[in-house]
XYZ file of C-alpha atoms in Angstrom:
690
model
C 0.265 0.035 -0.040
C 2.055 3.225 1.215
C 5.583 3.574 -0.161
C 8.698 5.639 -0.890
C 9.182 6.724 -3.827
C 12.734 5.087 -4.149
C 10.877 1.388 -2.592
C 8.182 1.576 -6.077
C 11.489 2.126 -8.066
C 14.139 -0.416 -6.389
C 10.013 -2.749 -6.321
C 9.434 -1.993 -10.333
C 13.041 -2.654 -11.198
C 13.440 -6.412 -8.828
C 9.766 -7.714 -9.017
C 9.073 -10.626 -10.861
C 5.515 -11.150 -8.369
C 4.058 -8.598 -10.735
C 3.057 -7.656 -14.456
C 3.315 -4.269 -13.608
C 3.532 -1.800 -11.050
C 1.750 2.308 -9.996
C 1.543 4.499 -7.663
C -0.643 7.716 -7.449
C -0.437 9.849 -4.018
C -2.941 8.950 -1.848
C -3.834 12.425 0.381
C -1.601 15.021 -1.276
C -3.516 16.551 -4.774
C -5.808 20.026 -3.867
C -5.089 22.401 -6.002
C -6.740 25.690 -7.311
C -7.942 25.878 -10.954
C -7.535 28.822 -12.499
C -10.432 30.831 -15.408
C -13.159 31.674 -13.060
C -14.092 34.617 -10.820
C -13.369 32.757 -7.998
C -9.908 29.840 -8.271
C -11.875 26.954 -7.366
C -10.742 24.089 -5.525
C -9.872 20.341 -7.492
C -7.940 17.110 -6.840
C -5.050 16.207 -8.483
C -3.953 13.273 -8.630
C 0.299 12.499 -9.119
C 0.837 9.404 -10.513
C 3.177 7.381 -13.032
C 2.587 6.712 -16.063
C 2.159 3.129 -15.578
C -1.146 3.492 -13.444
C -3.755 3.339 -16.209
C -1.971 0.403 -18.241
C -1.841 -1.786 -15.190
C -5.568 -1.146 -14.465
C -6.231 -2.190 -18.165
C -8.311 1.491 -18.171
C -8.183 4.015 -21.982
C -9.000 7.260 -21.901
C -12.644 7.595 -24.045
C -11.033 11.061 -25.190
C -7.054 11.834 -26.213
C -4.398 9.559 -23.997
C -3.249 8.719 -21.148
C 0.523 9.920 -20.240
C 3.457 8.710 -21.877
C 6.669 7.345 -19.352
C 8.598 10.217 -21.490
C 6.373 12.865 -19.564
C 7.189 11.859 -16.145
C 9.313 14.688 -14.670
C 8.856 17.512 -17.009
C 9.743 20.730 -15.394
C 8.220 24.184 -15.288
C 8.003 25.537 -17.935
C 8.175 22.315 -20.652
C 6.057 21.917 -23.115
C 5.679 18.033 -21.851
C 4.059 19.388 -18.720
C 0.334 17.652 -19.132
C -2.833 16.450 -17.575
C -5.942 13.937 -17.902
C -8.721 15.047 -16.905
C -11.921 13.205 -15.463
C -15.155 12.924 -16.777
C -16.841 14.816 -14.767
C -15.050 17.682 -14.670
C -14.831 17.629 -18.471
C -18.448 17.349 -18.789
C -19.134 20.457 -15.391
C -16.141 22.577 -16.123
C -15.483 22.607 -19.634
C -18.992 22.078 -21.688
C -17.839 18.654 -22.824
C -15.903 20.582 -24.891
C -15.351 18.132 -27.989
C -12.273 20.309 -28.610
C -10.741 20.229 -25.045
C -7.584 18.038 -26.099
C -4.388 20.055 -26.337
C -6.419 23.398 -24.337
C -4.325 25.078 -21.586
C -5.300 24.688 -18.318
C -3.952 26.604 -15.033
C -3.242 24.567 -12.102
C -2.266 26.630 -9.096
C -0.698 29.195 -11.637
C 0.914 26.770 -13.914
C -0.467 26.022 -17.461
C -0.751 22.232 -18.477
C -2.111 20.761 -21.609
C -4.890 18.074 -21.504
C -3.725 15.054 -23.137
C -7.035 13.040 -22.605
C -10.011 13.011 -20.703
C -10.827 9.567 -18.483
C -14.036 7.509 -18.732
C -17.337 8.810 -16.943
C -17.045 7.602 -12.900
C -13.689 6.979 -12.727
C -12.258 6.299 -9.229
C -9.239 4.635 -8.173
C -10.827 4.431 -4.429
C -14.585 3.911 -4.277
C -14.583 5.450 -0.908
C -17.565 7.449 -1.667
C -19.136 10.809 0.066
C -22.723 10.057 1.211
C -25.024 12.999 0.385
C -24.947 15.232 2.840
C -21.661 16.230 1.737
C -19.062 14.324 3.703
C -15.556 14.189 1.958
C -14.472 12.132 -0.511
C -11.269 11.481 -1.146
C -12.105 9.068 -3.735
C -12.313 10.779 -7.334
C -9.382 12.732 -9.326
C -10.103 15.940 -11.365
C -6.933 16.012 -13.192
C -4.258 13.409 -13.027
C -0.661 14.870 -13.586
C 2.663 13.485 -14.424
C 4.698 12.545 -10.613
C 7.536 14.507 -11.139
C 5.694 18.164 -12.884
C 6.200 21.426 -10.531
C 4.368 20.710 -7.593
C 3.887 17.041 -8.125
C 7.130 15.940 -7.472
C 9.303 11.759 -6.011
C 9.051 14.051 -2.557
C 11.700 11.873 -1.015
C 11.388 10.044 2.327
C 7.506 10.271 2.783
C 6.015 6.951 2.072
C 2.938 9.107 0.745
C 2.899 7.076 -2.438
C -0.272 4.212 -2.848
C 0.845 1.433 -5.061
C -0.611 -1.119 -7.199
C -0.038 -4.077 -9.546
C -0.962 -6.351 -11.324
C 0.327 -10.059 -10.260
C 1.719 -11.916 -13.102
C 0.114 -14.833 -14.130
C 0.538 -18.126 -11.697
C 2.137 -16.143 -8.707
C 0.046 -16.288 -5.907
C -0.764 -13.212 -2.843
C 1.444 -15.062 -0.127
C 4.183 -15.020 -2.751
C 4.223 -11.740 -3.892
C 4.053 -10.766 0.049
C 7.150 -12.404 0.841
C 8.725 -10.666 -2.812
C 7.996 -7.201 -2.227
C 8.947 -7.938 1.874
C 12.614 -8.853 0.815
C 12.171 -6.239 -1.892
C 11.949 -3.475 1.015
C 14.223 -5.200 3.404
C 16.962 -5.004 1.610
C 16.135 -1.222 0.260
C 15.924 -0.192 3.110
C 18.033 -2.419 5.576
C 17.469 -0.163 8.432
C 13.645 -0.840 8.793
C 11.077 -3.679 8.743
C 8.409 -2.410 6.476
C 4.851 -1.159 6.954
C 4.457 -1.362 3.643
C 0.519 -4.355 3.069
C 0.118 -6.079 0.353
C -3.114 -6.844 -0.483
C -6.000 -7.780 -2.457
C -8.061 -4.889 -4.270
C -10.964 -5.598 -2.670
C -9.226 -6.133 0.656
C -8.364 -2.609 0.615
C -10.949 -1.020 -0.671
C -13.506 -1.955 2.035
C -10.548 -2.546 4.875
C -12.480 -2.163 8.415
C -15.983 -2.285 7.167
C -16.585 -6.224 7.101
C -17.231 -6.231 10.396
C -19.820 -3.125 11.017
C -21.488 -4.444 8.161
C -21.709 -8.327 9.114
C -23.007 -6.557 12.346
C -26.106 -4.876 10.681
C -26.873 -8.004 8.606
C -27.324 -10.016 12.184
C -29.479 -6.500 12.933
C -30.956 -7.405 9.915
C -31.746 -11.241 10.323
C -32.751 -10.828 14.136
C -34.812 -8.078 12.918
C -36.859 -10.741 10.217
C -36.768 -13.490 12.873
C -38.727 -11.622 15.518
C -41.144 -10.568 12.431
C -41.754 -13.908 11.093
C -41.994 -15.151 15.156
C -45.297 -12.397 15.141
C -46.302 -13.926 12.179
C -46.484 -17.450 13.905
C -47.405 -16.330 16.997
C -50.235 -14.312 15.086
C -51.238 -16.390 12.876
C -51.286 -19.454 15.576
C -54.347 -16.715 17.828
C -55.931 -16.847 14.997
C -56.323 -20.395 13.588
C -56.773 -21.004 17.611
C -61.041 -19.104 16.987
C -61.302 -21.129 13.568
C -59.902 -24.274 14.561
C -63.619 -25.634 14.850
C -64.502 -24.107 11.391
C -62.053 -26.113 9.494
C -63.568 -28.844 11.664
C -66.657 -28.267 10.450
C -66.069 -27.646 7.104
C -64.368 -30.549 6.690
C -67.289 -32.534 8.646
C -69.368 -32.120 5.255
C -66.994 -32.385 3.399
C -64.493 -29.611 1.970
C -61.098 -32.519 1.479
C -57.935 -31.048 2.969
C -56.701 -30.274 -0.097
C -58.645 -27.656 -0.866
C -58.630 -26.436 3.142
C -55.003 -26.518 2.803
C -55.489 -24.367 -0.559
C -57.365 -21.596 1.104
C -54.454 -21.115 3.563
C -52.163 -20.587 1.531
C -53.652 -18.213 0.185
C -54.689 -16.114 2.875
C -50.664 -16.523 3.493
C -49.679 -15.669 0.081
C -52.037 -12.940 0.207
C -51.133 -11.381 3.565
C -47.326 -12.237 2.428
C -47.326 -10.370 -0.694
C -49.240 -6.562 0.994
C -46.504 -6.595 3.241
C -43.628 -7.012 1.096
C -45.316 -4.339 -1.281
C -45.918 -1.784 1.511
C -42.187 -2.843 2.581
C -40.498 -1.842 -1.085
C -42.501 1.123 -0.182
C -40.611 1.545 2.942
C -37.029 0.921 1.546
C -37.040 3.056 -1.729
C -37.417 5.811 0.959
C -35.397 4.250 4.108
C -32.503 3.595 1.962
C -32.893 7.611 0.402
C -32.578 8.333 4.460
C -29.870 6.170 5.503
C -27.312 6.726 2.520
C -28.069 10.882 3.268
C -26.966 9.553 6.814
C -24.182 7.598 6.393
C -20.390 8.077 6.751
C -18.318 7.273 3.516
C -17.788 4.459 3.279
C -17.289 3.135 -0.430
C -19.250 3.719 -3.473
C -22.589 4.794 -0.549
C -23.075 7.317 -3.314
C -24.481 4.512 -5.728
C -26.779 2.733 -3.227
C -30.216 3.110 -4.282
C -32.911 0.447 -4.283
C -31.827 -2.112 -7.161
C -34.964 -4.567 -8.474
C -32.775 -7.437 -7.864
C -32.332 -7.095 -4.534
C -35.606 -5.445 -3.913
C -37.476 -9.175 -5.933
C -35.421 -11.069 -3.448
C -36.774 -8.930 -0.395
C -39.892 -9.298 -1.891
C -39.351 -12.478 -2.764
C -37.937 -13.834 0.949
C -40.494 -11.553 2.919
C -43.617 -13.369 0.927
C -41.806 -16.757 1.489
C -41.016 -16.059 5.332
C -44.870 -14.556 5.514
C -46.450 -17.795 3.405
C -43.814 -20.052 5.527
C -44.597 -19.059 9.525
C -47.931 -17.726 8.480
C -49.232 -21.537 7.123
C -46.987 -23.828 9.757
C -48.847 -23.238 12.364
C -51.919 -23.705 10.322
C -51.744 -27.080 9.213
C -50.626 -27.731 12.768
C -54.652 -26.289 14.026
C -55.963 -28.798 10.982
C -53.495 -32.087 12.246
C -55.901 -33.000 14.339
C -58.489 -35.129 13.853
C -62.023 -33.901 13.107
C -64.081 -34.998 15.557
C -61.940 -34.579 18.397
C -61.686 -30.915 17.509
C -65.295 -30.878 17.644
C -65.867 -32.593 20.274
C -63.062 -30.982 22.813
C -64.973 -27.424 21.487
C -62.106 -26.238 20.246
C -60.636 -25.993 24.024
C -56.844 -28.463 24.164
C -56.437 -27.707 20.764
C -56.554 -23.516 22.108
C -54.857 -24.641 25.068
C -52.052 -26.464 23.563
C -51.589 -23.593 20.527
C -52.013 -20.859 23.406
C -48.858 -22.964 25.033
C -46.450 -22.540 21.794
C -47.522 -19.507 20.613
C -45.725 -17.918 24.037
C -43.115 -19.718 23.061
C -43.040 -18.481 19.884
C -43.371 -15.122 22.075
C -40.174 -16.207 24.565
C -38.175 -16.383 21.409
C -39.280 -13.168 20.277
C -39.044 -10.989 22.872
C -35.225 -12.461 24.373
C -34.360 -11.257 20.809
C -35.249 -8.552 21.168
C -33.658 -7.769 24.214
C -29.821 -8.455 22.382
C -30.797 -5.454 20.236
C -31.563 -3.560 23.298
C -28.475 -4.603 24.671
C -25.981 -4.077 21.902
C -27.816 -0.601 20.925
C -27.249 0.006 25.306
C -23.325 -0.591 24.367
C -23.151 0.840 21.421
C -24.520 4.326 22.474
C -22.251 4.129 25.616
C -19.742 3.192 23.966
C -19.689 6.861 21.795
C -20.359 8.862 24.322
C -16.929 7.058 26.267
C -15.834 7.464 22.813
C -16.440 11.586 23.099
C -15.570 11.983 26.365
C -12.389 11.165 25.204
C -9.323 13.878 26.084
C -8.174 14.568 23.121
C -4.726 16.481 24.898
C -5.905 20.051 23.682
C -8.676 22.357 23.409
C -11.344 21.991 20.373
C -13.955 24.291 21.767
C -14.647 27.761 19.435
C -12.279 26.891 16.700
C -12.775 27.923 13.273
C -10.306 26.734 10.509
C -9.174 27.253 7.020
C -7.371 25.181 5.165
C -5.180 26.364 2.161
C -2.590 24.244 -0.501
C 0.360 26.623 -1.158
C 1.596 26.732 -4.779
C 4.979 25.530 -5.121
C 6.493 28.031 -8.039
C 5.246 31.285 -5.122
C 5.536 29.996 -1.773
C 7.965 26.456 -2.737
C 10.885 25.020 -0.068
C 13.409 27.683 -2.199
C 11.638 31.092 -1.749
C 12.920 31.192 1.340
C 10.444 32.942 4.272
C 7.968 33.257 0.655
C 5.290 31.087 3.042
C 5.777 32.077 6.197
C 5.302 35.568 5.135
C 2.004 34.446 4.170
C 1.273 33.347 7.008
C 2.415 35.745 9.604
C 0.046 38.403 7.491
C -2.971 36.121 6.970
C -2.394 36.267 11.291
C -2.338 39.737 11.206
C -6.022 40.040 8.829
C -7.443 37.535 10.792
C -6.316 39.314 14.036
C -8.937 41.752 12.888
C -12.603 40.086 12.818
C -14.867 40.609 14.756
C -15.290 37.797 17.309
C -12.120 36.733 17.311
C -10.291 36.678 20.337
C -6.601 34.739 19.057
C -5.131 33.016 15.658
C -2.979 31.285 14.978
C -1.708 28.598 12.006
C 0.319 25.450 11.259
C 0.572 23.456 8.458
C -2.594 20.464 9.588
C -4.302 20.319 12.744
C -5.280 17.146 14.597
C -8.188 16.266 13.387
C -9.366 15.488 10.536
C -6.262 14.637 9.113
C -2.703 13.760 9.857
C 0.815 14.608 8.243
C 3.130 12.569 6.578
C 5.900 10.710 9.292
C 9.192 11.869 9.100
C 11.882 9.309 10.188
C 13.755 10.220 13.358
C 16.802 9.514 15.290
C 18.402 10.883 18.688
C 21.826 10.446 16.642
C 23.547 10.357 12.829
C 24.505 6.758 14.378
C 21.584 5.221 15.038
C 20.414 2.714 12.681
C 16.781 2.548 13.906
C 14.646 5.061 12.545
C 11.457 6.187 14.718
C 8.604 7.429 12.725
C 6.435 10.538 14.427
C 4.192 13.163 12.600
C 5.573 16.442 12.149
C 3.669 19.527 12.468
C 5.097 23.010 10.893
C 3.213 25.614 13.518
C 3.560 29.214 14.270
C 5.124 30.781 17.170
C 2.700 30.806 20.346
C 0.604 27.766 18.094
C 1.214 25.314 21.765
C -0.355 27.727 23.581
C -3.048 28.923 21.418
C -4.525 24.768 21.068
C -3.967 23.837 24.839
C -1.743 21.621 24.887
C 0.382 21.331 27.534
C 3.944 22.671 27.975
C 5.586 19.652 30.194
C 8.899 21.387 30.364
C 11.213 24.027 28.654
C 9.802 27.004 26.400
C 7.192 26.826 23.211
C 8.465 28.781 19.436
C 8.851 32.550 19.773
C 8.654 34.843 17.123
C 12.544 34.824 16.844
C 12.443 30.908 16.008
C 12.871 32.253 12.257
C 14.813 30.846 9.332
C 17.766 32.757 10.412
C 17.781 31.245 14.031
C 19.535 27.687 14.989
C 16.113 25.248 14.586
C 14.722 24.344 16.703
C 11.852 21.433 17.814
C 9.603 20.712 20.745
C 8.977 16.748 21.031
C 5.661 14.636 22.744
C 6.183 13.822 26.130
C 6.137 10.073 24.234
C 8.739 10.484 21.717
C 11.176 12.042 24.116
C 10.821 8.879 26.767
C 10.886 6.441 22.850
C 14.032 8.714 21.890
C 15.655 9.582 25.421
C 13.983 7.440 27.894
C 13.903 9.134 31.197
C 16.679 11.898 30.563
C 15.844 15.198 29.767
C 15.085 16.031 26.178
C 16.210 19.505 26.120
C 19.201 21.028 24.777
C 19.631 17.470 23.186
C 19.441 17.585 19.249
C 17.401 15.134 17.222
C 18.105 14.094 12.925
C 15.131 14.155 10.375
C 15.210 14.247 6.855
C 15.762 18.234 6.424
C 18.479 18.276 9.103
C 19.133 18.936 13.103
C 17.043 20.018 15.566
C 17.896 21.468 18.839
C 14.471 20.167 21.750
C 13.942 23.325 23.482
C 10.173 22.374 24.991
C 8.519 18.998 25.649
C 4.621 18.773 25.611
C 1.478 16.515 25.705
C 0.064 13.989 23.667
C -1.978 13.968 21.924
C -4.553 12.176 19.157
C -4.406 12.930 15.883
C -8.152 11.689 13.431
C -9.379 9.794 16.195
C -10.437 9.162 19.114
C -9.658 5.713 19.487
C -6.029 5.351 18.608
C -3.875 6.164 21.156
C -1.665 9.330 20.671
C 0.648 9.096 18.420
C 4.471 10.367 18.949
C 4.980 14.056 17.054
C 7.319 16.828 17.360
C 6.598 20.742 16.007
C 9.481 23.021 14.271
C 8.336 26.430 13.440
C 6.854 27.291 10.097
C 9.090 29.968 9.179
C 12.049 27.192 9.881
C 10.484 24.506 7.635
C 7.250 25.382 5.474
C 4.977 23.945 3.714
C 3.108 24.139 0.968
C -0.314 22.994 2.559
C -1.813 25.978 5.764
C -3.904 25.317 8.240
C -5.235 28.726 9.965
C -7.422 28.307 13.051
C -9.192 31.208 14.924
C -10.348 30.736 18.664
C -13.397 32.841 18.456
C -16.431 34.317 21.394
C -20.013 33.075 19.507
C -19.499 30.146 17.541
C -17.130 29.013 14.763
C -19.344 29.595 11.601
C -19.962 32.644 11.571
C -16.397 34.157 10.606
C -15.451 31.888 7.994
C -16.790 33.768 5.680
C -14.194 36.673 7.562
C -11.650 34.631 7.898
C -11.454 34.051 4.230
C -11.521 36.782 2.763
C -8.725 38.033 4.822
C -6.813 35.136 3.014
C -7.591 36.321 -0.506
C -6.594 40.033 0.992
C -3.449 38.842 1.044
C -3.438 35.987 -1.881
C -7.207 36.093 -4.472
C -5.010 33.417 -6.480
C -5.510 30.542 -3.462
C -7.915 27.950 -3.554
C -9.709 26.794 0.048
C -9.254 23.389 0.380
C -11.489 22.794 3.630
C -12.832 25.146 5.959
C -15.096 23.780 9.679
C -14.642 23.938 12.795
C -12.381 21.551 15.134
C -15.071 20.160 17.360
C -16.669 19.652 14.257
C -14.159 17.266 12.687
C -13.687 15.898 15.732
C -17.472 14.462 16.172
C -16.747 13.845 11.806
C -13.307 11.173 13.147
C -16.363 8.767 14.822
C -18.843 9.309 11.866
C -19.108 5.335 10.713
C -19.151 4.797 14.762
C -22.602 7.248 14.986
C -23.771 5.674 12.242
C -23.447 2.388 13.666
C -24.595 3.198 16.657
C -28.062 4.760 14.768
C -28.645 2.062 12.964
C -28.547 -0.595 16.348
C -30.391 1.795 17.887
C -33.395 2.232 15.187
C -33.026 -1.977 14.376
C -34.108 -2.135 18.643
C -37.007 0.172 18.543
C -38.621 -1.774 15.873
C -37.914 -4.610 17.291
C -39.473 -4.208 21.152
C -42.727 -2.729 18.487
C -42.972 -5.509 16.761
C -42.060 -7.728 19.559
C -45.027 -5.727 21.790
C -47.476 -5.884 18.914
C -47.107 -9.857 19.095
C -48.019 -9.710 23.214
C -50.019 -7.587 23.021
C -52.039 -9.490 19.492
C -51.501 -13.032 21.478
C -52.640 -11.844 24.299
C -55.763 -10.115 22.840
C -56.970 -12.992 21.120
C -56.054 -15.804 23.981
C -58.628 -13.258 26.242
C -61.392 -13.341 23.178
C -60.621 -17.654 23.987
C -61.833 -17.582 26.739
C -64.107 -14.908 26.981
C -67.014 -18.041 27.949
C -64.517 -19.065 30.990
C -63.881 -15.603 32.322
C -67.826 -15.071 32.010
C -68.797 -17.861 34.336
C -65.708 -17.622 36.410
C -67.652 -13.826 37.276
C -70.604 -15.244 37.727
C -69.316 -17.382 40.216
C -68.154 -13.934 41.976
C -64.618 -13.514 40.729
C -63.167 -10.145 41.224
C -62.258 -8.260 37.767
C -58.928 -7.321 39.258
C -58.463 -11.309 40.163
C -59.489 -11.718 35.729
C -57.220 -8.719 35.010
C -54.691 -9.907 36.782
C -54.519 -13.718 34.948
C -53.989 -12.234 32.204
C -51.382 -10.001 33.029
C -49.210 -13.000 35.087
C -50.307 -14.658 31.748
C -48.081 -11.960 29.507
C -45.351 -10.317 31.870
C -44.094 -14.573 32.585
C -43.707 -15.049 28.533
C -42.062 -11.333 28.670
C -39.974 -12.210 31.700
C -38.487 -15.665 30.195
C -37.810 -13.538 26.984
C -36.226 -11.021 28.958
C -33.874 -13.710 31.112
C -32.597 -15.740 27.845
C -32.014 -12.927 26.607
C -29.488 -11.484 28.724
C -27.808 -15.383 28.471
C -27.554 -14.298 24.703
C -26.458 -10.966 25.573
C -23.930 -12.738 27.729
C -22.504 -15.594 25.295
C -22.290 -12.955 22.193
C -19.487 -10.551 24.142
C -17.153 -11.142 22.020
C -18.751 -10.250 19.278
C -20.104 -6.936 20.899
C -16.977 -6.821 21.983
C -15.110 -6.234 18.924
C -17.746 -2.888 18.356
C -17.011 -1.187 21.791
C -14.626 1.475 22.666
C -13.487 1.586 26.304
């Protein structure tokens, strides 16, 4: 999956397990598309010329990149791009003469040489229709090595994809890949994982889907139990009718056909109503869903709908007919002599057992939904290590042509100007900036060590921050100091490390004044701060270090403002302040940090919502079943209850007897449900936090 570019080159040259390999930037690709009133933010995919041949994809219009177009320099005629079909239609009105035209990305001209097929995505991690981020599609593809899209030495930002050679197994590919990577970087165990494309696409989602599938199955069982229990109750009242019809000449095949027809009608009507609910419910579920593979393509498919309707109809017929057949098996004479009482009593007992099972399954769902809700509440109670309250954020990408590393101080100067503009916004208490805030992403990892002679690297995450950032974020300072404005490009390089990184590199010794080395050189540690969580509240805080933005500027900046009121209120002013300094930049993202933290648990929230919905539906079905069967039993006992009342029984005693019978069914079901949930602890534990 993730590789350094040098590792990709080694694999492509030495591997025999793959027909061919390609890489593309996994999380690096925002750009400003010029030509409009405001620059439009687009997703750009730096990649190798081998990508589309590996995937077997041919552009709809024009061609894909040539190998010699990789590494084109600024102003080179070979600076080319291939655009997606979607942006070709939306932005360029499907212009058939687009080939050879020039588009401006981050201020640089690129020649369009091709248009990809409709719907092409390299990854299918799709956005829901609520507008969540969608990292799958790219608007433009450019050859690796183009300006701003270089090889990024030392960075494991490259996603690799390869097609296995004929006869090669996945295990053989894994073994060969591990061996080549160990030879490429012997000081570190390879962390790249060779996965089938499908496994990479749906990673982490198999278990939640199975959980929801299981909940759906339990709900179907409860519904089937209702049908069976209510059918039993119905047949209590009709047993004598059926026996009488048989006694006067109706054959059993005729009676059974009638019962099948009745069950079939109910099954078809129920399935039709369910299909209507499916159309509406699916749209609602998709609208609330977090980004998961192909969620924006989820719809009510005719084949699936027919399967579900068929299953519903079959279940209705099966569970409605079985009790009916049980009722008519008894001999005609015995039913007539008993007046329906013996059979009714026996069948009522069967109905109670069915309802007991319903209640047990409902209790399992209620316990599961309750645990998921508690787990989610516990997750949001985790301390991220900083204060996200009332933080408005605006993220922007800086073009290399104007803010690259070779233009010393340009990016830092831009950040200072924007911060001064944002300080003047009404409602803003304080401002700061970093290359990236902790949520929703994690910054790049950089191989670091305590001295140049170390053969083992750690891979801490690096934040490039403005002076005062640590105080602004309320990240506790444990030792030393933070950054001052004097820590600029002319001052000695300094760093602040997290507590966990300090312990990993120097143990119990103080790190203050010690030197740490990472790919851009050595830095002196001047402070130690608390650990902070990145991207997820579930994971332990990663190793982290901070360096001043003025000493190591980046081409991605997030500005943050702590506000007196709602963060959303100042976002338009923050964007305008940014554009007053540079009107050609496209805003990558904007929002509140609290919202980003909540979004990080969107899958857990969605799972809890669905499970709670299933549990409430199951409770309603169980209540309907108990109510319906109890009502039928009371109806069948009308004569008995009337006689008992005539003999002096109090109303309260008669009512108490009915309630005791129903309560016993419920209590037994609750007990069985508790036992079932206890046995399912290992399954449930996999979905819980804390």
